Amino acid sequence: MAEHPHAALIRKGYDAFSRGDMETLRGIMTSDCAQHVPGSSQISGDFKGVDNILAYYQQLFELTGGNMRAELRNVFVDGRGHAVSVHHLHAERGGKSYDADGGIVFRIVGNKATDLDECIDDIDRSDAFWA
């Protein structure tokens, strides 16, 4: 049985993120897409528009010297425009290491992501790492 197109879209996005392929990421998001990042650190907030989301990703790579990795563990879809990813993050910066589980709730319209709500296992630990 073929993979659902929304799951394939999410896998394509994670693959592009891991390679730093911003053009592929741009192509799988609507121009007015929004990403919501929990917490109160320098990387937290609401990023509206694909250009701002890609700038956020670039900031993550810069803050970690390019060593941040998001290993996709699973994707769940409902067939009605929602997908949930489960991933493991690893990053290092300033002599600190960060390993955490998390996920993103995606809203998909026309086979493009329109909204990404990020969830993490420990907001306080995340805030401390990104402080």
Coordinates of C-alpha atoms in Angstrom, one line a residue:
M1 CA 0.0 0.0 0.0
A2 CA 1.4 3.4 -1.0
E3 CA 2.2 6.0 1.7
H4 CA -0.4 8.7 2.2
P5 CA 0.6 11.9 0.3
H6 CA 0.5 14.0 3.5
A7 CA 3.0 11.6 5.2
A8 CA 5.2 11.7 2.1
L9 CA 5.1 15.5 2.2
I10 CA 6.2 15.5 5.9
R11 CA 9.0 13.0 5.2
K12 CA 10.2 15.2 2.2
G13 CA 10.2 18.2 4.6
Y14 CA 12.3 16.5 7.3
D15 CA 14.7 15.2 4.6
A16 CA 15.1 18.7 3.2
F17 CA 15.6 20.2 6.7
S18 CA 18.3 17.7 7.5
R19 CA 20.2 18.7 4.3
G20 CA 19.6 22.5 4.8
D21 CA 17.6 22.5 1.5
M22 CA 15.6 25.7 1.9
E23 CA 14.3 25.7 -1.6
T24 CA 12.6 22.3 -1.2
L25 CA 11.2 23.6 2.2
R26 CA 9.9 26.7 0.5
G27 CA 8.1 24.5 -2.1
I28 CA 6.2 22.5 0.4
M29 CA 4.8 25.4 2.4
T30 CA 2.2 28.0 1.4
S31 CA 3.5 31.6 1.2
D32 CA 1.4 32.5 4.3
C33 CA 2.3 29.5 6.3
A34 CA 2.9 29.9 10.0
Q35 CA 5.1 28.0 12.5
H36 CA 4.5 28.2 16.2
V37 CA 7.4 27.4 18.5
P38 CA 6.8 27.0 22.3
G39 CA 8.7 28.5 25.1
S40 CA 10.3 31.8 26.0
S41 CA 13.8 31.6 24.5
Q42 CA 15.3 33.4 21.6
I43 CA 13.9 30.9 19.1
S44 CA 10.4 30.8 20.5
G45 CA 7.5 32.6 18.9
D46 CA 5.2 32.7 15.9
F47 CA 6.8 32.8 12.5
K48 CA 4.4 34.0 9.8
G49 CA 5.2 33.6 6.2
V50 CA 7.5 31.2 4.5
D51 CA 10.4 33.7 4.4
N52 CA 10.2 34.1 8.2
I53 CA 10.0 30.4 8.8
L54 CA 13.1 29.8 6.6
A55 CA 14.9 32.6 8.5
Y56 CA 14.0 30.8 11.7
Y57 CA 15.5 27.6 10.4
Q58 CA 18.6 29.4 9.3
Q59 CA 18.9 30.9 12.8
L60 CA 18.8 27.3 14.2
F61 CA 21.6 26.2 12.0
E62 CA 23.7 29.3 12.8
L63 CA 23.2 29.0 16.6
T64 CA 24.3 25.4 16.5
G65 CA 27.1 25.7 14.0
G66 CA 25.0 23.5 11.6
N67 CA 25.0 20.5 13.9
M68 CA 21.3 20.4 14.7
R69 CA 19.6 17.2 13.6
A70 CA 15.9 16.3 13.6
E71 CA 15.5 12.5 13.2
L72 CA 12.0 11.7 12.1
R73 CA 10.6 8.7 14.0
N74 CA 7.0 8.6 12.7
V75 CA 4.3 10.4 10.9
F76 CA 0.5 10.0 11.6
V77 CA -2.2 11.4 9.2
D78 CA -5.9 11.7 9.5
G79 CA -6.7 12.0 5.7
R80 CA -8.4 15.3 6.3
G81 CA -5.5 17.7 6.2
H82 CA -3.7 17.0 9.4
A83 CA -0.4 15.2 10.1
V84 CA 1.6 14.7 13.2
S85 CA 5.3 14.1 13.2
V86 CA 7.3 12.6 16.0
H87 CA 11.1 13.3 16.0
H88 CA 14.2 13.3 18.1
L89 CA 16.3 16.5 18.2
H90 CA 20.0 16.7 18.8
A91 CA 22.0 19.9 18.9
E92 CA 25.1 21.4 20.5
R93 CA 26.0 25.0 21.2
G94 CA 28.2 26.8 23.7
G95 CA 29.6 23.6 25.1
K96 CA 26.1 22.3 25.8
S97 CA 24.3 19.3 24.3
Y98 CA 20.6 19.0 23.8
D99 CA 18.7 15.8 23.1
A100 CA 14.9 15.9 23.2
D101 CA 11.8 14.3 21.7
G102 CA 9.1 16.4 20.1
G103 CA 6.7 16.7 17.3
I104 CA 4.9 19.0 15.0
V105 CA 1.2 19.2 14.2
F106 CA 0.8 20.1 10.5
R107 CA -2.2 21.5 8.7
I108 CA -2.1 20.7 5.0
V109 CA -4.1 22.3 2.2
G110 CA -3.5 21.5 -1.5
N111 CA -0.5 19.3 -0.5
K112 CA 1.3 22.2 1.1
A113 CA 1.8 22.9 4.8
T114 CA -0.2 25.9 6.0
D115 CA 0.5 25.8 9.7
L116 CA 3.0 24.0 11.9
D117 CA 2.5 23.7 15.7
E118 CA 5.7 22.5 17.4
C119 CA 5.5 20.5 20.6
I120 CA 8.5 19.5 22.8
D121 CA 9.0 17.2 25.7
D122 CA 10.4 19.8 28.2
I123 CA 9.9 23.5 27.5
D124 CA 12.1 24.6 30.5
R125 CA 15.1 22.5 29.3
S126 CA 14.6 23.8 25.7
D127 CA 14.5 27.4 27.0
A128 CA 17.7 26.8 29.0
F129 CA 19.5 25.4 26.0
W130 CA 18.5 28.2 23.6
A131 CA 19.0 31.0 26.2

